[in-house]
Amino acid sequence: MLDALISAEILRTGVESIITLVPESRFRISENGLTSRAVDPANVAMVSLELKKDAFDSFSATESEAGVDVSKLYEILKMAKKGDTVELLVDEDRGKLEIRFSGLKYSYNLIDPSAIRKEPKVPNLDLPARITMKSEDFKKAIMAGEKISDHVVLRTDEDNFYIEAEGDTDRIVFSLSKAELIDFTPSNARSMFSIDYLKEFVKPISRSEAVTIHLGTDYPARFEFDISGGKGKVEYLLAPRIESE
Amino acid sequence: MLDALISAEILRTGVESIITLVPESRFRISENGLTSRAVDPANVAMVSLELKKDAFDSFSATESEAGVDVSKLYEILKMAKKGDTVELLVDEDRGKLEIRFSGLKYSYNLIDPSAIRKEPKVPNLDLPARITMKSEDFKKAIMAGEKISDHVVLRTDEDNFYIEAEGDTDRIVFSLSKAELIDFTPSNARSMFSIDYLKEFVKPISRSEAVTIHLGTDYPARFEFDISGGKGKVEYLLAPRIESE
Amino acid sequence: MLDALISAEILRTGVESIITLVPESRFRISENGLTSRAVDPANVAMVSLELKKDAFDSFSATESEAGVDVSKLYEILKMAKKGDTVELLVDEDRGKLEIRFSGLKYSYNLIDPSAIRKEPKVPNLDLPARITMKSEDFKKAIMAGEKISDHVVLRTDEDNFYIEAEGDTDRIVFSLSKAELIDFTPSNARSMFSIDYLKEFVKPISRSEAVTIHLGTDYPARFEFDISGGKGKVEYLLAPRIESE
């Protein structure tokens, strides 16, 4: 059971980070906050959302699990205005989720959690390079890469981070030096990823100032960003594409 | 015959209120102003537009009736900029409507009024509840209802006004208390309406601060709003949908 | 060979003026600047672009000719922000064009100039009327004409300039008197043109304050506008449509 007040913007960003991969997910509710984790149908990407108790203006919960149509929830939250506070009620006993803001009450059925694909385990990954960059730089690079290819290479050397895309006769390289990055743990790492997924990640990432990327070689990468200064947190794990050359 | 100057915005809102239902309508011109009334092809909704002489910056008219392609007129008026004044000339003798603003002169043929469906009589309706609310609240409720259904219930009790929509497994209730309404004559009223029509009404209604709804039970409702502080007036009458349960 | 710095906006407007007619064109590079000229596949319109050395923040060039996929170049330039400066490198020896701005390096193959349609000769035209008007007026007239027809008549008499469009039962006349024009060399001229082409011209023209039209009777017209206060210049030549009546 959850009965909480939260800024519509914070909740919307959290829900948005999930619907980039799946339309339905399990909400795990505890006295520490709300978490959700899901894998996309193609098994290529995983999202972990955490909204700490701190992220809520008021928070009353008992430990439980609820299946939520996050896609519908997002549609409703899009109607909230900047600054709106939302009341979120998750009631497994009645099988209902209710959300209220500015005169509007939206209620709908919870989904049996067992009908939703099981939560994935988070694999243990050793990712040597860590890059923290401005979200708008990340967005710019992905949008540029998309113009000429359906995949990009993320790469680091000792001094720079590169996002590279290659078309039939053209090539885009977006590079940021150590000084242009917010934070940088250098290493020689290089993996290739599908732009379709990265483009989806860009949407919620753009609501944060910065994104941190953990990168290895021909290995999954992890993309992390904060919601509302650390009150919430999102992690994407994305499998690499195999380079065939 | 009509030869008049009018703010492009006022005329555009008036014309917009008609084209939500029909592409052609009859303009009734008298020394008191311009009126038009039309019913949509499905006989579900009626619009009455009145632009008083006061709504015009200059007004010279003789009593007459003209058939006007309001859909075309709206397209042209969309090109006017905020603050533009429009010269409107309706000349039945020449069979022409002319409109001029900022260097542009648009002229086109009037339609034989007898070729346009006859003006409806306004039925006498006894509608006990009257709700005056902010246009933006009305818009919000209709847009929310549209997400899950193709019809909404408008309902009042002694203390509140409700707009309700029901989907397969979900439900939206938008409620405003007496204190949140601009004006309220309470009663127990309840009728169901098609969202497709209400969505169309929302467009011109949004150009006004407030809308007044007259409501009965399983009965048509009347939606009224002012143009430019009462210089013009629009009334929609909308037939209820029969609830089958 | 060209190695130059230029405002992204200036280069984008120049490239935009070409892609309205063709996706590929020849860049002629000399120590005086960069020029390009192209005819559309239907042989109806010609564009001449000139970016003088002055238009560049730094300019180092040797006389040469390069085939450029201007359509791709425009896509990349759209990503630049207002105020960005672009480094443009055209290297025929390596067969590469490179463009750099804010961390992004885009490189792609030049096209063999001989594979691009030969540059047209500019015909010598005697066009008696010359009209200089605000770009926004030109845009307004073309957008209005488009609502009712696929062609417009451009016409001058001793005192006015007219842009006229005729539909089945309607007619739009946009007229500007001598006093409303920026500059006017009157004459009796009248030619009809396709709106599809004029609409395309409107896009780059709108980035300039004014456009100058040279007009004859049943003759091609010339449309000229400046980029960045005369540092660059674009000329369109447009063949008339034959009036059949």
XYZ file of N, CA and C in Angstrom, chain B residues 14-236:
669
model
N -15.630 34.084 -33.893
C -17.022 33.866 -34.290
C -17.123 32.804 -35.373
N -16.325 32.946 -36.387
C -16.361 32.003 -37.509
C -15.919 30.614 -37.052
N -14.922 30.575 -36.177
C -14.438 29.288 -35.665
C -15.549 28.533 -34.932
N -16.390 29.274 -34.235
C -17.457 28.618 -33.469
C -18.456 27.935 -34.405
N -18.579 28.445 -35.631
C -19.503 27.834 -36.595
C -18.870 26.637 -37.285
N -17.627 26.795 -37.728
C -17.023 25.712 -38.529
C -16.775 24.443 -37.706
N -16.882 24.518 -36.391
C -16.827 23.276 -35.613
C -18.000 22.361 -35.981
N -19.075 22.946 -36.551
C -20.250 22.129 -36.892
C -20.528 22.041 -38.391
N -20.366 23.133 -39.112
C -20.707 23.144 -40.547
C -19.714 23.983 -41.345
N -19.519 23.655 -42.636
C -18.599 24.453 -43.458
C -19.262 25.673 -44.103
N -20.597 25.682 -44.156
C -21.318 26.802 -44.774
C -22.443 27.218 -43.843
N -22.709 28.517 -43.770
C -23.848 28.927 -42.944
C -24.438 30.237 -43.452
N -25.605 30.547 -42.950
C -26.273 31.794 -43.347
C -25.905 32.901 -42.389
N -25.482 34.020 -42.928
C -25.281 35.223 -42.115
C -26.559 36.052 -42.189
N -27.158 36.341 -41.026
C -28.300 37.263 -40.997
C -27.784 38.622 -40.563
N -27.953 39.579 -41.432
C -27.421 40.920 -41.187
C -28.573 41.873 -40.904
N -28.444 42.640 -39.855
C -29.436 43.677 -39.580
C -28.704 44.877 -39.021
N -29.437 45.930 -38.726
C -28.754 47.109 -38.197
C -28.252 46.876 -36.765
N -28.642 45.755 -36.162
C -28.175 45.434 -34.801
C -26.898 44.596 -34.784
N -26.554 44.035 -35.935
C -25.353 43.213 -35.976
C -25.505 42.037 -36.904
N -24.714 41.026 -36.641
C -24.675 39.844 -37.497
C -24.952 38.616 -36.643
N -25.856 37.770 -37.113
C -26.093 36.509 -36.404
C -26.036 35.345 -37.389
N -25.743 34.179 -36.857
C -25.752 32.977 -37.681
C -26.110 31.796 -36.803
N -26.825 30.855 -37.371
C -27.244 29.691 -36.600
C -27.192 28.464 -37.510
N -26.687 27.369 -36.993
C -26.553 26.179 -37.842
C -26.596 24.911 -37.003
N -27.020 23.828 -37.649
C -27.051 22.511 -37.022
C -26.099 21.606 -37.785
N -25.396 20.757 -37.080
C -24.471 19.854 -37.767
C -25.251 18.791 -38.526
N -24.633 18.162 -39.552
C -25.333 17.195 -40.407
C -25.982 16.057 -39.616
N -25.418 15.661 -38.489
C -25.969 14.540 -37.720
C -27.079 14.975 -36.775
N -27.403 16.279 -36.806
C -28.475 16.795 -35.942
C -28.198 16.638 -34.454
N -26.962 16.634 -34.074
C -26.605 16.436 -32.676
C -26.327 17.756 -31.974
N -25.809 18.739 -32.727
C -25.417 19.994 -32.089
C -25.865 21.191 -32.907
N -26.128 22.275 -32.207
C -26.530 23.524 -32.855
C -25.646 24.649 -32.346
N -25.305 25.570 -33.230
C -24.536 26.742 -32.800
C -25.327 28.009 -33.124
N -25.321 28.957 -32.199
C -25.879 30.287 -32.458
C -24.792 31.303 -32.188
N -24.456 32.070 -33.198
C -23.455 33.121 -33.050
C -24.129 34.475 -33.145
N -23.751 35.366 -32.257
C -24.234 36.743 -32.365
C -23.054 37.695 -32.220
N -22.850 38.533 -33.239
C -21.869 39.615 -33.134
C -22.657 40.919 -33.140
N -22.732 41.558 -31.982
C -23.502 42.795 -31.885
C -22.813 43.915 -32.656
N -23.587 44.915 -33.016
C -23.048 46.099 -33.696
C -21.813 46.621 -32.960
N -21.872 46.565 -31.627
C -20.752 46.988 -30.768
C -19.447 46.256 -31.029
N -19.554 45.049 -31.565
C -18.355 44.247 -31.789
C -17.542 44.780 -32.967
N -18.168 45.669 -33.746
C -17.525 46.200 -34.953
C -16.953 47.592 -34.691
N -15.834 47.905 -35.326
C -15.250 49.246 -35.214
C -16.041 50.237 -36.064
N -16.557 49.766 -37.183
C -17.515 50.568 -37.949
C -18.485 49.585 -38.558
N -19.742 50.008 -38.718
C -20.777 49.055 -39.099
C -21.831 49.755 -39.925
N -21.963 49.341 -41.187
C -23.010 49.890 -42.036
C -23.712 48.713 -42.698
N -25.019 48.573 -42.427
C -25.703 47.363 -42.882
C -27.138 47.645 -43.265
N -27.634 46.872 -44.214
C -29.067 46.825 -44.481
C -29.509 45.386 -44.256
N -30.756 45.225 -43.817
C -31.239 43.887 -43.463
C -31.114 42.930 -44.652
N -30.498 41.791 -44.422
C -30.311 40.847 -45.516
C -29.847 39.504 -44.991
N -29.735 38.572 -45.900
C -29.289 37.224 -45.573
C -28.303 36.786 -46.648
N -27.191 36.167 -46.224
C -26.182 35.747 -47.191
C -25.671 34.369 -46.820
N -25.456 33.548 -47.852
C -24.869 32.223 -47.615
C -23.357 32.323 -47.710
N -22.658 31.857 -46.670
C -21.213 32.071 -46.617
C -20.461 30.746 -46.416
N -19.431 30.558 -47.225
C -18.506 29.444 -47.020
C -17.601 29.828 -45.847
N -18.052 29.510 -44.625
C -17.319 29.943 -43.423
C -15.981 29.219 -43.278
N -15.904 28.045 -43.863
C -14.672 27.289 -43.789
C -13.537 28.032 -44.512
N -13.818 28.522 -45.714
C -12.837 29.327 -46.455
C -12.516 30.620 -45.721
N -13.570 31.253 -45.223
C -13.388 32.522 -44.512
C -12.428 32.331 -43.336
N -12.573 31.202 -42.641
C -11.704 30.930 -41.497
C -10.249 30.764 -41.939
N -10.044 30.050 -43.051
C -8.685 29.858 -43.571
C -7.988 31.199 -43.820
N -8.764 32.117 -44.400
C -8.194 33.444 -44.709
C -7.917 34.205 -43.413
N -8.854 34.157 -42.484
C -8.693 34.922 -41.231
C -7.516 34.403 -40.409
N -7.181 33.136 -40.584
C -6.022 32.597 -39.867
C -4.742 33.330 -40.248
N -4.733 33.948 -41.427
C -3.531 34.656 -41.863
C -3.390 36.036 -41.232
N -4.470 36.542 -40.658
C -4.395 37.858 -40.018
C -3.554 37.766 -38.752
N -2.877 38.839 -38.439
C -2.066 38.854 -37.230
C -2.855 39.473 -36.093
N -2.456 39.153 -34.883
C -3.049 39.748 -33.696
C -3.027 41.265 -33.862
N -4.146 41.902 -33.646
C -4.176 43.349 -33.760
C -4.637 43.845 -35.118
N -4.657 42.962 -36.125
C -5.140 43.369 -37.448
C -6.626 43.703 -37.390
N -7.007 44.751 -38.137
C -8.422 45.035 -38.331
C -8.792 44.615 -39.741
N -9.959 44.047 -39.864
C -10.408 43.456 -41.115
C -11.572 44.267 -41.660
N -11.568 44.530 -42.958
C -12.765 45.100 -43.569
C -13.575 43.961 -44.182
N -14.833 43.872 -43.763
C -15.702 42.791 -44.240
C -16.829 43.396 -45.058
N -16.945 42.954 -46.303
C -17.981 43.457 -47.186
C -18.817 42.283 -47.673
N -20.110 42.325 -47.386
C -21.014 41.285 -47.885
C -21.998 41.960 -48.829
N -21.933 41.588 -50.107
C -22.731 42.279 -51.126
C -23.572 41.248 -51.868
N -24.829 41.099 -51.450
C -25.684 40.079 -52.077
C -25.979 40.425 -53.532
N -26.026 41.725 -53.845
C -26.349 42.104 -55.225
C -25.292 41.580 -56.187
N -24.025 41.774 -55.822
C -22.936 41.263 -56.659
C -22.650 39.794 -56.356
N -23.276 39.281 -55.288
C -23.040 37.878 -54.922
C -21.636 37.630 -54.414
N -21.036 38.655 -53.788
C -19.637 38.552 -53.373
C -19.456 38.848 -51.882
N -18.517 38.150 -51.286
C -17.997 38.530 -49.978
C -16.550 38.968 -50.193
N -16.197 40.102 -49.591
C -14.815 40.566 -49.686
C -14.260 40.821 -48.304
N -13.011 40.492 -48.144
C -12.377 40.749 -46.869
C -10.990 41.323 -47.149
N -10.641 42.381 -46.407
C -9.359 43.049 -46.642
C -8.616 43.263 -45.344
N -7.346 42.980 -45.363
C -6.486 43.371 -44.249
C -5.035 43.374 -44.698
N -4.310 44.317 -44.195
C -2.869 44.503 -44.449
C -2.453 44.113 -45.871
N -3.017 44.819 -46.852
C -2.578 44.653 -48.231
C -3.271 43.534 -48.981
N -3.967 42.673 -48.247
C -4.570 41.488 -48.837
C -6.058 41.718 -49.084
N -6.503 41.426 -50.282
C -7.942 41.462 -50.551
C -8.380 40.088 -51.024
N -9.297 39.504 -50.295
C -9.795 38.185 -50.652
C -11.259 38.325 -51.011
N -11.638 37.839 -52.177
C -13.050 37.932 -52.549
C -13.533 36.593 -53.053
N -14.745 36.255 -52.690
C -15.297 35.016 -53.222
C -16.808 35.055 -53.272
N -17.364 34.071 -53.966
C -18.798 34.067 -54.217
C -19.588 33.736 -52.960
N -20.678 34.460 -52.771
C -21.648 34.062 -51.756
C -22.392 32.823 -52.264
N -23.019 32.132 -51.357
C -23.795 30.946 -51.708
C -25.268 31.322 -51.601
N -26.082 30.793 -52.504
C -27.516 31.049 -52.403
C -27.997 30.521 -51.045
N -28.543 31.393 -50.183
C -28.935 30.930 -48.844
C -29.902 29.759 -48.903
N -30.706 29.697 -49.963
C -31.699 28.614 -50.012
C -31.028 27.264 -50.249
N -29.745 27.292 -50.680
C -29.009 26.043 -50.878
C -28.429 25.526 -49.566
N -28.491 26.365 -48.538
C -27.972 25.954 -47.229
C -29.141 25.510 -46.364
N -28.892 24.465 -45.655
C -29.918 23.894 -44.786
C -30.612 24.959 -43.942
N -31.901 24.808 -43.802
C -32.700 25.821 -43.129
C -32.262 26.004 -41.683
N -32.371 27.219 -41.208
C -32.014 27.511 -39.826
C -32.932 26.780 -38.874
N -32.359 26.227 -37.855
C -33.177 25.480 -36.904
C -33.895 26.434 -35.954
N -34.994 25.971 -35.432
C -35.620 26.696 -34.323
C -34.872 26.336 -33.051
N -34.751 27.302 -32.140
C -34.104 26.984 -30.867
C -35.153 26.401 -29.939
N -34.965 25.158 -29.531
C -35.984 24.549 -28.675
C -36.006 25.212 -27.303
N -37.141 25.163 -26.695
C -37.302 25.705 -25.347
C -36.915 24.633 -24.340
N -35.878 24.883 -23.580
C -35.366 23.841 -22.694
C -35.393 24.303 -21.255
N -35.805 23.413 -20.395
C -35.786 23.713 -18.965
C -34.579 22.998 -18.350
N -33.532 23.770 -18.104
C -32.281 23.171 -17.641
C -31.965 23.687 -16.241
N -32.177 22.869 -15.219
C -32.128 23.365 -13.842
C -30.736 23.764 -13.335
N -29.677 23.069 -13.752
C -28.346 23.375 -13.193
C -27.607 24.349 -14.092
N -26.906 25.279 -13.472
C -26.100 26.216 -14.266
C -24.718 26.305 -13.657
N -23.690 26.030 -14.473
C -22.310 25.997 -13.993
C -21.480 26.979 -14.808
N -20.828 27.929 -14.147
C -19.882 28.800 -14.855
C -18.483 28.476 -14.352
N -17.619 28.090 -15.292
C -16.276 27.656 -14.899
C -15.225 28.274 -15.811
N -13.977 28.207 -15.382
C -12.882 28.690 -16.219
C -12.767 27.816 -17.460
N -12.587 28.436 -18.603
C -12.468 27.683 -19.856
C -11.333 26.676 -19.788
N -10.248 27.049 -19.128
C -9.112 26.117 -19.080
C -9.436 24.867 -18.258
N -10.292 25.008 -17.246
C -10.722 23.827 -16.489
C -11.571 22.908 -17.371
N -12.480 23.529 -18.125
C -13.319 22.748 -19.033
C -12.449 21.990 -20.036
N -11.497 22.691 -20.596
C -10.596 22.075 -21.569
C -9.839 20.899 -20.949
N -9.306 21.117 -19.757
C -8.525 20.072 -19.085
C -9.371 18.802 -18.892
N -10.612 18.989 -18.444
C -11.479 17.840 -18.176
C -11.796 17.071 -19.460
N -12.076 17.800 -20.537
C -12.428 17.136 -21.798
C -11.217 16.390 -22.358
N -10.046 17.047 -22.310
C -8.828 16.406 -22.815
C -8.506 15.140 -22.003
N -8.749 15.194 -20.698
C -8.489 14.028 -19.848
C -9.475 12.911 -20.192
N -10.746 13.255 -20.315
C -11.762 12.256 -20.619
C -11.480 11.566 -21.940
N -11.005 12.339 -22.895
C -10.735 11.806 -24.226
C -9.691 10.687 -24.198
N -8.828 10.712 -23.199
C -7.763 9.695 -23.144
C -8.330 8.293 -22.963
N -9.504 8.191 -22.358
C -9.981 6.844 -22.039
C -11.363 6.515 -22.575
N -12.083 7.494 -23.129
C -13.432 7.175 -23.601
C -13.828 8.102 -24.741
N -14.961 7.789 -25.391
C -15.462 8.692 -26.424
C -16.710 9.441 -25.946
N -17.023 9.302 -24.670
C -18.123 10.096 -24.132
C -17.856 10.430 -22.670
N -18.476 11.495 -22.201
C -18.329 11.888 -20.793
C -19.703 12.160 -20.194
N -19.777 11.995 -18.905
C -20.983 12.369 -18.166
C -20.738 13.712 -17.488
N -21.660 14.651 -17.703
C -21.636 15.915 -16.959
C -22.686 15.781 -15.862
N -22.308 16.125 -14.633
C -23.191 15.809 -13.526
C -23.035 16.858 -12.443
N -24.138 17.207 -11.792
C -24.060 18.111 -10.637
C -24.799 17.487 -9.464
N -24.319 17.786 -8.258
C -25.153 17.545 -7.086
C -25.274 18.899 -6.379
N -25.627 18.907 -5.140
C -25.854 20.206 -4.481
C -24.565 21.020 -4.313
N -23.420 20.323 -4.274
C -22.176 21.006 -3.921
C -21.099 21.024 -4.999
N -21.220 20.131 -5.987
C -20.114 19.971 -6.929
C -20.602 19.793 -8.361
N -19.670 20.078 -9.260
C -19.874 19.763 -10.666
C -18.845 18.706 -11.058
N -19.287 17.681 -11.791
C -18.402 16.585 -12.165
C -18.385 16.382 -13.676
N -17.202 16.112 -14.194
C -17.090 15.602 -15.565
C -16.415 14.244 -15.437
N -17.110 13.187 -15.890
C -16.644 11.821 -15.646
C -16.511 11.037 -16.943
N -15.432 10.267 -17.036
C -15.260 9.381 -18.192
C -14.876 8.009 -17.692
N -15.350 6.989 -18.406
C -15.077 5.633 -17.978
C -14.504 4.823 -19.135
N -13.363 4.203 -18.905
C -12.784 3.295 -19.899
C -13.083 1.868 -19.508
N -12.383 0.921 -20.106
C -12.635 -0.490 -19.819
C -12.288 -0.817 -18.371
N -11.137 -0.348 -17.942
C -10.726 -0.684 -16.579
C -10.325 0.567 -15.807
N -10.592 1.727 -16.406
C -10.167 2.938 -15.716
C -11.254 3.993 -15.743
N -11.027 5.043 -14.995
C -12.086 6.007 -14.758
C -11.444 7.336 -14.393
N -11.950 8.405 -15.005
C -11.465 9.744 -14.673
C -12.631 10.555 -14.148
N -12.433 11.209 -13.032
C -13.432 12.141 -12.519
C -12.765 13.496 -12.338
N -13.324 14.494 -12.972
C -12.867 15.858 -12.750
C -13.971 16.541 -11.959
N -13.633 17.026 -10.775
C -14.692 17.640 -9.969
C -14.278 19.031 -9.503
N -15.236 19.930 -9.516
C -15.010 21.282 -9.009
C -16.096 21.561 -7.976
N -15.673 22.048 -6.815
C -16.645 22.395 -5.783
C -17.225 23.777 -6.085
N -18.309 24.088 -5.436
C -18.961 25.386 -5.549
C -17.935 26.514 -5.482
N -17.003 26.390 -4.524
C -15.999 27.445 -4.329
C -15.026 27.543 -5.493
N -14.821 26.425 -6.189
C -13.869 26.438 -7.311
C -14.521 26.881 -8.621
N -15.860 26.942 -8.625
C -16.583 27.403 -9.809
C -16.735 28.913 -9.762
N -16.886 29.546 -10.899
C -17.099 30.995 -10.927
C -18.509 31.303 -10.461
N -19.459 30.497 -10.920
C -20.846 30.668 -10.504
C -21.536 29.307 -10.585
N -22.525 29.082 -9.725
C -23.121 27.744 -9.656
C -24.549 27.827 -9.160
N -25.491 27.346 -9.980
C -26.865 27.142 -9.535
C -27.054 25.644 -9.413
N -26.981 25.119 -8.183
C -26.959 23.666 -8.028
C -28.306 23.034 -8.323
N -28.251 21.752 -8.584
C -29.434 20.934 -8.850
C -28.912 19.525 -9.039
N -29.795 18.529 -9.070
C -29.330 17.188 -9.396
C -29.561 16.944 -10.875
N -28.488 17.053 -11.642
C -28.596 16.901 -13.089
C -27.502 15.961 -13.551
N -27.785 15.266 -14.651
C -26.800 14.310 -15.153
C -27.137 13.929 -16.584
N -26.207 14.229 -17.516
C -26.394 13.828 -18.906
C -25.050 13.408 -19.485
N -25.136 12.543 -20.496
C -23.916 12.044 -21.116
C -23.770 12.638 -22.519
N -22.539 12.998 -22.896
C -22.314 13.630 -24.199
C -21.119 13.019 -24.927
N -21.141 13.176 -26.240
C -20.042 12.709 -27.082
C -18.836 13.629 -26.917
N -17.662 13.041 -26.710
C -16.451 13.860 -26.562
C -16.062 14.519 -27.876
N -16.360 13.867 -28.998
C -15.998 14.462 -30.286
C -16.553 15.873 -30.436
N -17.800 16.060 -30.025
C -18.379 17.403 -30.111
C -17.759 18.351 -29.090
N -17.633 17.882 -27.871
C -17.104 18.758 -26.816
C -15.688 19.228 -27.149
N -14.917 18.328 -27.743
C -13.552 18.689 -28.150
C -13.554 19.831 -29.160
N -14.514 19.796 -30.065
C -14.623 20.878 -31.037
C -15.031 22.177 -30.357
N -15.958 22.074 -29.406
C -16.405 23.281 -28.693
C -15.237 23.918 -27.935
N -14.341 23.059 -27.437
C -13.238 23.554 -26.603
C -12.416 24.614 -27.336
N -12.256 24.450 -28.655
C -11.391 25.376 -29.401
C -11.850 26.830 -29.274
N -13.075 27.173 -29.724
C -13.471 28.585 -29.537
C -13.672 28.947 -28.070
N -14.125 28.011 -27.250
C -14.338 28.311 -25.829
C -13.019 28.752 -25.180
N -11.915 28.149 -25.614
C -10.614 28.480 -25.027
C -10.207 29.931 -25.272
N -10.849 30.584 -26.230
C -10.523 31.991 -26.499
C -11.255 32.930 -25.542
N -12.127 32.359 -24.740
C -12.846 33.139 -23.737
C -12.346 32.734 -22.349
N -12.548 33.589 -21.368
C -12.112 33.292 -20.000
C -12.942 32.170 -19.376
N -14.271 32.231 -19.646
C -15.182 31.352 -18.920
C -16.242 30.778 -19.846
N -16.822 29.672 -19.426
C -17.932 29.075 -20.153
C -19.039 28.767 -19.137
N -20.285 28.968 -19.585
C -21.425 28.636 -18.727
C -22.173 27.453 -19.322
N -22.409 26.453 -18.481
C -23.096 25.242 -18.930
C -24.453 25.144 -18.239
N -25.513 24.946 -19.044
C -26.851 24.708 -18.506
C -27.144 23.234 -18.689
N -27.481 22.562 -17.584
C -27.528 21.099 -17.609
C -28.821 20.552 -17.017
N -29.374 19.526 -17.672
C -30.511 18.797 -17.121
C -30.169 17.319 -17.028
N -31.197 16.482 -16.905
C -30.954 15.042 -16.813
C -31.433 14.342 -18.084
N -30.487 13.650 -18.745
C -30.760 13.011 -20.037
C -31.433 13.986 -20.990
N -30.821 15.128 -21.104
C -31.412 16.247 -21.811
C -30.295 17.000 -22.528
N -30.621 17.744 -23.567
C -29.541 18.537 -24.184
C -28.951 19.532 -23.184
N -27.707 19.891 -23.384
C -27.074 20.911 -22.552
C -26.759 22.130 -23.412
N -26.649 23.275 -22.766
C -26.314 24.504 -23.482
C -24.988 25.024 -22.952
N -24.089 25.353 -23.873
C -22.771 25.889 -23.529
C -22.693 27.306 -24.079
N -22.472 28.281 -23.202
C -22.445 29.678 -23.637
C -21.113 30.316 -23.301
N -20.610 31.119 -24.222
C -19.438 31.920 -23.880
C -19.456 33.226 -24.645
N -18.769 34.215 -24.088
C -18.725 35.550 -24.681
C -17.524 35.710 -25.597
N -17.682 36.568 -26.581
C -16.536 36.993 -27.390
C -16.247 38.445 -27.041
N -15.009 38.737 -26.704
C -14.578 40.116 -26.449
C -15.479 40.826 -25.430
N -15.617 40.212 -24.265
C -16.337 40.844 -23.157
C -17.791 41.136 -23.424
N -18.465 40.266 -24.176
C -19.900 40.416 -24.356
C -20.322 41.109 -25.642
N -19.360 41.581 -26.435
C -19.723 42.192 -27.721
C -20.245 41.136 -28.679
N -19.824 39.924 -28.432
C -20.323 38.795 -29.203
C -20.668 37.676 -28.258
N -21.429 36.705 -28.756
C -21.886 35.633 -27.891
C -22.065 34.373 -28.721
N -21.667 33.236 -28.142
C -21.862 31.956 -28.824
C -22.620 31.011 -27.903
N -23.576 30.315 -28.475
C -24.284 29.273 -27.734
C -24.226 27.974 -28.508
N -23.799 26.911 -27.830
C -23.904 25.577 -28.406
C -24.997 24.825 -27.673
